Amino acid sequence: MSTTNKELGSIHLKWSQKGGTVIVEDADEDRFCMTIEDAIEACRVYDKEKRLAFRKQFNMLLEFLGSWCYERKGKIQKIFLTIRDAGLLFLVVTKSKIYDEQLEEELTLLDIEIANNEKFSEILLSVQSLPCCNDSNYSSFCYPERTLEYTK
């Protein structure tokens, strides 16, 4: 599989071994398993400047979504921001079990506003709402240990 240069601490991934897998461990000891081919491709597309831009935009997004939720706190029971597929998911759990057409329209407008706002050009976000439910229902939409919950 891969070889390690003990002096430099480097790992040699060979494209010819693309069927193999690697395990990547970050500072938080989270482990990610991926094919060698995917690891090589990830190295090709990594852009440090875009990462910094994403962090800045992510912080602005947190504040923006917090303000949006605060204005609708009477209708919202729980709010989450989590990882989903290739982007982020903004999940709103309503206080009501009945469909709220106005809130759904506002969520749609929020989705469009974020998608078209240059301040969030590095953010891929989808929005979704759920009617009033318990944690076993909404937790299935959230990525464990990678979910932020807005609190009032």
CSV table of N, CA and C in Angstrom, one decimal:
chain,number,residue,atom,x,y,z
A,1,MET,N,0.9,-1.2,0.0
A,1,MET,CA,0.0,0.0,0.0
A,1,MET,C,0.9,1.2,0.0
A,2,SER,N,0.7,2.1,0.9
A,2,SER,CA,1.5,3.3,1.0
A,2,SER,C,2.8,3.1,1.7
A,3,THR,N,3.8,3.9,1.5
A,3,THR,CA,5.0,3.8,2.2
A,3,THR,C,5.2,5.0,3.0
A,4,THR,N,6.0,4.9,4.1
A,4,THR,CA,6.2,6.1,5.0
A,4,THR,C,7.7,6.4,5.0
A,5,ASN,N,8.1,7.6,4.8
A,5,ASN,CA,9.4,8.1,4.9
A,5,ASN,C,9.6,8.4,6.4
A,6,LYS,N,10.3,7.6,7.2
A,6,LYS,CA,10.4,7.8,8.6
A,6,LYS,C,11.2,9.1,9.0
A,7,GLU,N,12.1,9.5,8.1
A,7,GLU,CA,12.9,10.7,8.4
A,7,GLU,C,12.0,12.0,8.3
A,8,LEU,N,11.2,12.0,7.3
A,8,LEU,CA,10.4,13.2,7.0
A,8,LEU,C,9.0,13.1,7.5
A,9,GLY,N,8.6,11.9,7.9
A,9,GLY,CA,7.2,11.6,8.3
A,9,GLY,C,6.2,11.7,7.2
A,10,SER,N,6.7,11.6,6.0
A,10,SER,CA,5.8,11.7,4.8
A,10,SER,C,5.2,10.3,4.4
A,11,ILE,N,4.1,10.4,3.7
A,11,ILE,CA,3.4,9.2,3.2
A,11,ILE,C,3.4,9.2,1.7
A,12,HIS,N,3.7,8.2,1.1
A,12,HIS,CA,3.8,8.1,-0.4
A,12,HIS,C,2.5,7.4,-0.8
A,13,LEU,N,1.6,8.0,-1.5
A,13,LEU,CA,0.4,7.4,-2.1
A,13,LEU,C,0.6,7.3,-3.6
A,14,LYS,N,0.5,6.1,-4.1
A,14,LYS,CA,0.7,5.9,-5.5
A,14,LYS,C,-0.6,5.7,-6.2
A,15,TRP,N,-0.8,6.4,-7.3
A,15,TRP,CA,-2.0,6.3,-8.1
A,15,TRP,C,-2.3,4.8,-8.5
A,16,SER,N,-1.2,4.1,-8.8
A,16,SER,CA,-1.4,2.7,-9.2
A,16,SER,C,-2.0,1.8,-8.1
A,17,GLN,N,-2.0,2.3,-6.9
A,17,GLN,CA,-2.6,1.6,-5.8
A,17,GLN,C,-4.0,2.2,-5.4
A,18,LYS,N,-4.7,2.8,-6.4
A,18,LYS,CA,-5.9,3.5,-6.2
A,18,LYS,C,-7.0,2.7,-5.6
A,19,GLY,N,-7.0,1.3,-5.7
A,19,GLY,CA,-8.0,0.5,-5.1
A,19,GLY,C,-7.8,0.4,-3.6
A,20,GLY,N,-6.7,0.8,-3.1
A,20,GLY,CA,-6.4,0.7,-1.6
A,20,GLY,C,-7.1,1.8,-0.9
A,21,THR,N,-7.0,1.8,0.4
A,21,THR,CA,-7.6,2.8,1.3
A,21,THR,C,-6.5,3.4,2.2
A,22,VAL,N,-6.8,4.6,2.7
A,22,VAL,CA,-6.0,5.3,3.7
A,22,VAL,C,-6.9,5.7,4.8
A,23,ILE,N,-6.4,5.8,6.0
A,23,ILE,CA,-7.1,6.4,7.1
A,23,ILE,C,-6.4,7.7,7.5
A,24,VAL,N,-7.2,8.8,7.5
A,24,VAL,CA,-6.7,10.1,7.9
A,24,VAL,C,-7.2,10.4,9.2
A,25,GLU,N,-6.3,10.9,10.1
A,25,GLU,CA,-6.8,11.2,11.5
A,25,GLU,C,-6.4,12.7,11.7
A,26,ASP,N,-7.4,13.5,12.1
A,26,ASP,CA,-7.2,14.9,12.4
A,26,ASP,C,-6.8,15.1,13.8
A,27,ALA,N,-6.6,16.4,14.2
A,27,ALA,CA,-6.2,16.7,15.5
A,27,ALA,C,-7.2,16.3,16.6
A,28,ASP,N,-8.5,16.2,16.2
A,28,ASP,CA,-9.5,15.8,17.2
A,28,ASP,C,-9.6,14.3,17.3
A,29,GLU,N,-8.7,13.6,16.6
A,29,GLU,CA,-8.7,12.2,16.5
A,29,GLU,C,-9.9,11.6,15.8
A,30,ASP,N,-10.6,12.4,15.0
A,30,ASP,CA,-11.6,11.9,14.1
A,30,ASP,C,-10.9,11.2,12.9
A,31,ARG,N,-11.4,10.0,12.5
A,31,ARG,CA,-10.8,9.2,11.5
A,31,ARG,C,-11.7,9.2,10.3
A,32,PHE,N,-11.0,9.4,9.1
A,32,PHE,CA,-11.7,9.3,7.8
A,32,PHE,C,-11.1,8.3,7.0
A,33,CYS,N,-11.8,7.4,6.5
A,33,CYS,CA,-11.3,6.3,5.6
A,33,CYS,C,-11.7,6.7,4.1
A,34,MET,N,-10.7,6.7,3.2
A,34,MET,CA,-11.0,7.0,1.8
A,34,MET,C,-10.1,6.2,1.0
A,35,THR,N,-10.4,6.1,-0.3
A,35,THR,CA,-9.6,5.4,-1.2
A,35,THR,C,-8.3,6.2,-1.5
A,36,ILE,N,-7.3,5.6,-1.9
A,36,ILE,CA,-6.0,6.3,-2.3
A,36,ILE,C,-6.3,7.3,-3.4
A,37,GLU,N,-7.2,6.9,-4.3
A,37,GLU,CA,-7.5,7.8,-5.5
A,37,GLU,C,-8.2,9.0,-4.9
A,38,ASP,N,-9.2,8.9,-4.0
A,38,ASP,CA,-9.9,10.0,-3.4
A,38,ASP,C,-8.9,10.9,-2.6
A,39,ALA,N,-7.9,10.4,-1.9
A,39,ALA,CA,-7.0,11.1,-1.2
A,39,ALA,C,-6.1,12.0,-2.1
A,40,ILE,N,-5.7,11.4,-3.2
A,40,ILE,CA,-4.8,12.1,-4.2
A,40,ILE,C,-5.7,13.2,-4.8
A,41,GLU,N,-6.9,13.0,-5.1
A,41,GLU,CA,-7.8,14.0,-5.7
A,41,GLU,C,-8.0,15.1,-4.7
A,42,ALA,N,-8.2,14.8,-3.5
A,42,ALA,CA,-8.4,15.8,-2.4
A,42,ALA,C,-7.2,16.7,-2.3
A,43,CYS,N,-6.0,16.2,-2.4
A,43,CYS,CA,-4.8,17.0,-2.4
A,43,CYS,C,-4.7,17.9,-3.6
A,44,ARG,N,-5.2,17.5,-4.7
A,44,ARG,CA,-5.2,18.3,-5.9
A,44,ARG,C,-6.1,19.5,-5.8
A,45,VAL,N,-7.2,19.3,-5.2
A,45,VAL,CA,-8.2,20.4,-5.1
A,45,VAL,C,-8.1,21.3,-3.9
A,46,TYR,N,-7.3,20.9,-2.9
A,46,TYR,CA,-7.2,21.7,-1.7
A,46,TYR,C,-6.6,23.1,-2.0
A,47,ASP,N,-7.3,24.1,-1.5
A,47,ASP,CA,-6.9,25.5,-1.8
A,47,ASP,C,-6.9,26.2,-0.4
A,48,LYS,N,-5.8,26.5,0.1
A,48,LYS,CA,-5.7,27.1,1.4
A,48,LYS,C,-6.4,28.5,1.5
A,49,GLU,N,-6.3,29.3,0.4
A,49,GLU,CA,-7.0,30.6,0.4
A,49,GLU,C,-8.5,30.4,0.4
A,50,LYS,N,-9.0,29.4,-0.3
A,50,LYS,CA,-10.5,29.2,-0.3
A,50,LYS,C,-10.9,28.7,1.1
A,51,ARG,N,-10.1,27.9,1.7
A,51,ARG,CA,-10.4,27.4,3.1
A,51,ARG,C,-10.5,28.6,4.0
A,52,LEU,N,-9.6,29.6,3.9
A,52,LEU,CA,-9.7,30.7,4.8
A,52,LEU,C,-11.0,31.5,4.5
A,53,ALA,N,-11.3,31.7,3.2
A,53,ALA,CA,-12.5,32.4,2.8
A,53,ALA,C,-13.7,31.7,3.3
A,54,PHE,N,-13.7,30.3,3.2
A,54,PHE,CA,-14.8,29.6,3.8
A,54,PHE,C,-15.0,29.8,5.3
A,55,ARG,N,-14.0,29.8,6.0
A,55,ARG,CA,-14.1,30.0,7.5
A,55,ARG,C,-14.7,31.4,7.8
A,56,LYS,N,-14.2,32.4,7.1
A,56,LYS,CA,-14.7,33.7,7.3
A,56,LYS,C,-16.2,33.8,6.9
A,57,GLN,N,-16.6,33.2,5.8
A,57,GLN,CA,-18.0,33.2,5.4
A,57,GLN,C,-18.8,32.3,6.3
A,58,PHE,N,-18.3,31.2,6.8
A,58,PHE,CA,-19.0,30.4,7.7
A,58,PHE,C,-19.4,31.1,9.0
A,59,ASN,N,-18.4,31.9,9.5
A,59,ASN,CA,-18.7,32.7,10.7
A,59,ASN,C,-19.8,33.8,10.4
A,60,MET,N,-19.7,34.4,9.2
A,60,MET,CA,-20.8,35.3,8.9
A,60,MET,C,-22.1,34.6,8.7
A,61,LEU,N,-22.1,33.4,8.2
A,61,LEU,CA,-23.3,32.6,8.0
A,61,LEU,C,-24.0,32.3,9.4
A,62,LEU,N,-23.1,31.9,10.3
A,62,LEU,CA,-23.7,31.6,11.7
A,62,LEU,C,-24.4,32.8,12.2
A,63,GLU,N,-23.8,34.0,12.1
A,63,GLU,CA,-24.5,35.2,12.6
A,63,GLU,C,-25.8,35.5,11.8
A,64,PHE,N,-25.7,35.4,10.5
A,64,PHE,CA,-26.8,35.6,9.7
A,64,PHE,C,-28.0,34.7,10.0
A,65,LEU,N,-27.7,33.4,10.1
A,65,LEU,CA,-28.8,32.5,10.4
A,65,LEU,C,-29.3,32.7,11.8
A,66,GLY,N,-28.5,33.0,12.8
A,66,GLY,CA,-28.9,33.3,14.1
A,66,GLY,C,-29.9,34.5,14.2
A,67,SER,N,-29.6,35.5,13.4
A,67,SER,CA,-30.5,36.7,13.3
A,67,SER,C,-31.8,36.3,12.7
A,68,TRP,N,-31.7,35.5,11.6
A,68,TRP,CA,-33.0,35.0,10.9
A,68,TRP,C,-33.8,34.3,11.9
A,69,CYS,N,-33.3,33.4,12.7
A,69,CYS,CA,-34.0,32.5,13.6
A,69,CYS,C,-34.6,33.4,14.7
A,70,TYR,N,-33.8,34.3,15.2
A,70,TYR,CA,-34.3,35.2,16.3
A,70,TYR,C,-35.6,35.9,15.9
A,71,GLU,N,-35.6,36.4,14.7
A,71,GLU,CA,-36.8,37.1,14.2
A,71,GLU,C,-38.1,36.2,14.1
A,72,ARG,N,-37.8,34.8,14.1
A,72,ARG,CA,-38.9,33.9,14.0
A,72,ARG,C,-39.0,32.9,15.2
A,73,LYS,N,-38.5,33.4,16.3
A,73,LYS,CA,-38.4,32.5,17.5
A,73,LYS,C,-39.7,32.0,18.0
A,74,GLY,N,-40.8,32.7,17.7
A,74,GLY,CA,-42.1,32.3,18.2
A,74,GLY,C,-42.6,31.0,17.4
A,75,LYS,N,-42.0,30.8,16.3
A,75,LYS,CA,-42.5,29.6,15.5
A,75,LYS,C,-41.5,28.4,15.5
A,76,ILE,N,-40.3,28.7,16.1
A,76,ILE,CA,-39.2,27.7,15.9
A,76,ILE,C,-38.9,27.0,17.3
A,77,GLN,N,-38.9,25.7,17.3
A,77,GLN,CA,-38.6,24.9,18.5
A,77,GLN,C,-37.1,24.6,18.6
A,78,LYS,N,-36.5,24.2,17.5
A,78,LYS,CA,-35.1,23.8,17.5
A,78,LYS,C,-34.5,24.2,16.1
A,79,ILE,N,-33.2,24.5,16.2
A,79,ILE,CA,-32.5,24.9,15.0
A,79,ILE,C,-31.1,24.3,15.0
A,80,PHE,N,-30.7,23.7,13.8
A,80,PHE,CA,-29.4,23.0,13.7
A,80,PHE,C,-28.7,23.4,12.4
A,81,LEU,N,-27.4,23.4,12.4
A,81,LEU,CA,-26.6,23.5,11.3
A,81,LEU,C,-25.7,22.3,11.3
A,82,THR,N,-25.8,21.5,10.2
A,82,THR,CA,-25.0,20.2,10.2
A,82,THR,C,-24.4,20.0,8.8
A,83,ILE,N,-23.6,18.9,8.8
A,83,ILE,CA,-23.1,18.5,7.5
A,83,ILE,C,-24.0,17.6,6.8
A,84,ARG,N,-24.2,17.7,5.5
A,84,ARG,CA,-25.1,16.8,4.8
A,84,ARG,C,-24.6,16.7,3.4
A,85,ASP,N,-24.4,15.5,2.9
A,85,ASP,CA,-23.9,15.3,1.5
A,85,ASP,C,-22.7,16.1,1.3
A,86,ALA,N,-22.7,17.0,0.3
A,86,ALA,CA,-21.5,17.8,-0.1
A,86,ALA,C,-21.6,19.2,0.5
A,87,GLY,N,-22.5,19.5,1.4
A,87,GLY,CA,-22.5,20.8,2.0
A,87,GLY,C,-23.1,20.8,3.4
A,88,LEU,N,-23.7,21.9,3.7
A,88,LEU,CA,-24.3,22.2,5.0
A,88,LEU,C,-25.8,22.1,4.9
A,89,LEU,N,-26.4,21.7,6.0
A,89,LEU,CA,-27.9,21.6,6.1
A,89,LEU,C,-28.3,22.5,7.3
A,90,PHE,N,-29.2,23.4,7.0
A,90,PHE,CA,-29.8,24.3,8.0
A,90,PHE,C,-31.2,23.7,8.3
A,91,LEU,N,-31.3,23.1,9.5
A,91,LEU,CA,-32.5,22.3,9.8
A,91,LEU,C,-33.3,23.1,10.9
A,92,VAL,N,-34.6,23.4,10.6
A,92,VAL,CA,-35.5,24.1,11.5
A,92,VAL,C,-36.6,23.1,11.9
A,93,VAL,N,-36.8,23.0,13.2
A,93,VAL,CA,-37.9,22.2,13.7
A,93,VAL,C,-38.9,23.2,14.3
A,94,THR,N,-40.1,23.1,13.8
A,94,THR,CA,-41.1,24.1,14.1
A,94,THR,C,-41.8,23.7,15.4
A,95,LYS,N,-42.4,24.7,16.0
A,95,LYS,CA,-43.2,24.5,17.3
A,95,LYS,C,-44.5,23.8,17.0
A,96,SER,N,-45.0,23.9,15.7
A,96,SER,CA,-46.3,23.4,15.3
A,96,SER,C,-46.2,22.1,14.5
A,97,LYS,N,-47.2,21.3,14.6
A,97,LYS,CA,-47.2,20.1,13.8
A,97,LYS,C,-48.0,20.3,12.5
A,98,ILE,N,-48.5,21.5,12.4
A,98,ILE,CA,-49.3,21.9,11.2
A,98,ILE,C,-48.4,22.7,10.3
A,99,TYR,N,-48.5,22.4,9.0
A,99,TYR,CA,-47.8,23.1,8.0
A,99,TYR,C,-47.9,24.6,8.0
A,100,ASP,N,-46.8,25.3,8.1
A,100,ASP,CA,-46.8,26.8,8.1
A,100,ASP,C,-46.4,27.3,6.8
A,101,GLU,N,-47.3,27.7,6.0
A,101,GLU,CA,-47.0,28.1,4.6
A,101,GLU,C,-46.1,29.4,4.6
A,102,GLN,N,-46.3,30.3,5.5
A,102,GLN,CA,-45.5,31.5,5.6
A,102,GLN,C,-44.0,31.2,6.0
A,103,LEU,N,-43.8,30.3,7.0
A,103,LEU,CA,-42.5,30.0,7.4
A,103,LEU,C,-41.8,29.2,6.2
A,104,GLU,N,-42.5,28.4,5.5
A,104,GLU,CA,-41.9,27.6,4.4
A,104,GLU,C,-41.5,28.6,3.3
A,105,GLU,N,-42.3,29.6,3.1
A,105,GLU,CA,-41.9,30.6,2.1
A,105,GLU,C,-40.7,31.4,2.5
A,106,GLU,N,-40.6,31.7,3.8
A,106,GLU,CA,-39.5,32.5,4.3
A,106,GLU,C,-38.2,31.6,4.2
A,107,LEU,N,-38.3,30.3,4.5
A,107,LEU,CA,-37.2,29.4,4.3
A,107,LEU,C,-36.7,29.3,2.9
A,108,THR,N,-37.6,29.3,2.0
A,108,THR,CA,-37.3,29.3,0.5
A,108,THR,C,-36.5,30.5,0.2
A,109,LEU,N,-37.0,31.7,0.6
A,109,LEU,CA,-36.4,33.0,0.4
A,109,LEU,C,-35.0,33.0,1.0
A,110,LEU,N,-34.9,32.4,2.2
A,110,LEU,CA,-33.6,32.4,2.9
A,110,LEU,C,-32.6,31.6,2.0
A,111,ASP,N,-33.0,30.4,1.6
A,111,ASP,CA,-32.2,29.5,0.7
A,111,ASP,C,-31.7,30.3,-0.5
A,112,ILE,N,-32.6,31.0,-1.2
A,112,ILE,CA,-32.3,31.7,-2.4
A,112,ILE,C,-31.3,32.9,-2.1
A,113,GLU,N,-31.6,33.6,-1.0
A,113,GLU,CA,-30.7,34.7,-0.6
A,113,GLU,C,-29.3,34.3,-0.3
A,114,ILE,N,-29.1,33.2,0.4
A,114,ILE,CA,-27.8,32.7,0.7
A,114,ILE,C,-27.1,32.2,-0.6
A,115,ALA,N,-27.8,31.5,-1.4
A,115,ALA,CA,-27.2,31.0,-2.6
A,115,ALA,C,-26.8,32.1,-3.6
A,116,ASN,N,-27.5,33.2,-3.6
A,116,ASN,CA,-27.1,34.3,-4.5
A,116,ASN,C,-26.3,35.4,-3.9
A,117,ASN,N,-25.9,35.3,-2.6
A,117,ASN,CA,-25.2,36.3,-1.9
A,117,ASN,C,-23.7,36.1,-2.0
A,118,GLU,N,-23.0,37.0,-2.6
A,118,GLU,CA,-21.5,36.9,-2.8
A,118,GLU,C,-20.8,36.7,-1.4
A,119,LYS,N,-21.4,37.2,-0.4
A,119,LYS,CA,-20.8,37.0,1.0
A,119,LYS,C,-20.7,35.6,1.4
A,120,PHE,N,-21.5,34.7,0.7
A,120,PHE,CA,-21.5,33.3,1.0
A,120,PHE,C,-21.2,32.4,-0.2
A,121,SER,N,-20.3,33.0,-1.0
A,121,SER,CA,-19.9,32.3,-2.3
A,121,SER,C,-19.3,30.9,-2.1
A,122,GLU,N,-18.6,30.7,-1.0
A,122,GLU,CA,-18.0,29.4,-0.7
A,122,GLU,C,-18.8,28.4,0.1
A,123,ILE,N,-20.1,28.8,0.4
A,123,ILE,CA,-21.0,28.0,1.2
A,123,ILE,C,-22.0,27.3,0.3
A,124,LEU,N,-22.1,26.0,0.5
A,124,LEU,CA,-23.1,25.2,-0.2
A,124,LEU,C,-24.1,24.8,0.9
A,125,LEU,N,-25.3,25.4,0.9
A,125,LEU,CA,-26.2,25.2,2.0
A,125,LEU,C,-27.6,24.8,1.5
A,126,SER,N,-28.2,23.9,2.1
A,126,SER,CA,-29.6,23.6,1.9
A,126,SER,C,-30.4,23.8,3.1
A,127,VAL,N,-31.7,24.1,3.0
A,127,VAL,CA,-32.5,24.3,4.2
A,127,VAL,C,-33.7,23.3,4.2
A,128,GLN,N,-34.1,23.0,5.4
A,128,GLN,CA,-35.2,22.0,5.5
A,128,GLN,C,-35.9,22.3,6.8
A,129,SER,N,-37.2,22.1,6.8
A,129,SER,CA,-37.9,22.2,8.1
A,129,SER,C,-38.6,20.9,8.4
A,130,LEU,N,-38.8,20.7,9.7
A,130,LEU,CA,-39.6,19.5,10.2
A,130,LEU,C,-40.7,20.1,11.1
A,131,PRO,N,-41.8,19.4,11.1
A,131,PRO,CA,-42.8,19.8,12.1
A,131,PRO,C,-42.3,19.4,13.5
A,132,CYS,N,-43.0,19.9,14.5
A,132,CYS,CA,-42.7,19.6,15.9
A,132,CYS,C,-42.5,18.1,16.1
A,133,CYS,N,-41.3,17.7,16.6
A,133,CYS,CA,-41.0,16.3,16.8
A,133,CYS,C,-40.0,16.1,17.9
A,134,ASN,N,-39.7,14.9,18.2
A,134,ASN,CA,-38.7,14.6,19.3
A,134,ASN,C,-37.3,14.4,18.7
A,135,ASP,N,-36.3,14.3,19.6
A,135,ASP,CA,-35.0,14.2,19.1
A,135,ASP,C,-34.7,13.0,18.2
A,136,SER,N,-35.4,11.9,18.4
A,136,SER,CA,-35.1,10.7,17.6
A,136,SER,C,-35.5,11.0,16.1
A,137,ASN,N,-36.5,11.9,15.9
A,137,ASN,CA,-36.9,12.2,14.6
A,137,ASN,C,-35.9,13.2,13.9
A,138,TYR,N,-35.6,14.2,14.5
A,138,TYR,CA,-34.7,15.2,13.9
A,138,TYR,C,-33.2,14.8,13.9
A,139,SER,N,-32.8,14.0,14.9
A,139,SER,CA,-31.4,13.6,14.9
A,139,SER,C,-31.0,12.8,13.7
A,140,SER,N,-31.9,12.1,13.1
A,140,SER,CA,-31.5,11.3,11.9
A,140,SER,C,-31.1,12.2,10.7
A,141,PHE,N,-31.4,13.5,10.8
A,141,PHE,CA,-31.0,14.5,9.8
A,141,PHE,C,-29.6,15.1,10.1
A,142,CYS,N,-29.2,14.9,11.3
A,142,CYS,CA,-27.9,15.5,11.8
A,142,CYS,C,-26.7,14.6,11.8
A,143,TYR,N,-25.6,15.1,11.4
A,143,TYR,CA,-24.4,14.3,11.4
A,143,TYR,C,-23.8,14.3,12.8
A,144,PRO,N,-23.7,13.2,13.4
A,144,PRO,CA,-23.2,13.1,14.8
A,144,PRO,C,-21.9,13.8,15.0
A,145,GLU,N,-21.8,14.6,16.0
A,145,GLU,CA,-20.6,15.3,16.4
A,145,GLU,C,-20.2,16.4,15.4
A,146,ARG,N,-21.0,16.7,14.4
A,146,ARG,CA,-20.7,17.7,13.4
A,146,ARG,C,-21.9,18.6,13.3
A,147,THR,N,-22.6,18.8,14.3
A,147,THR,CA,-23.9,19.6,14.3
A,147,THR,C,-23.8,20.7,15.3
A,148,LEU,N,-24.2,21.9,14.9
A,148,LEU,CA,-24.3,23.0,15.8
A,148,LEU,C,-25.8,23.2,16.1
A,149,GLU,N,-26.1,23.4,17.3
A,149,GLU,CA,-27.5,23.7,17.7
A,149,GLU,C,-27.6,25.2,18.2
A,150,TYR,N,-28.5,25.9,17.5
A,150,TYR,CA,-28.7,27.3,18.0
A,150,TYR,C,-29.6,27.2,19.3
A,151,THR,N,-29.2,28.0,20.2
A,151,THR,CA,-30.0,28.1,21.5
A,151,THR,C,-30.4,29.5,21.7
A,152,LYS,N,-31.5,29.6,22.4
A,152,LYS,CA,-32.1,30.9,22.6
A,152,LYS,C,-31.5,31.6,23.8
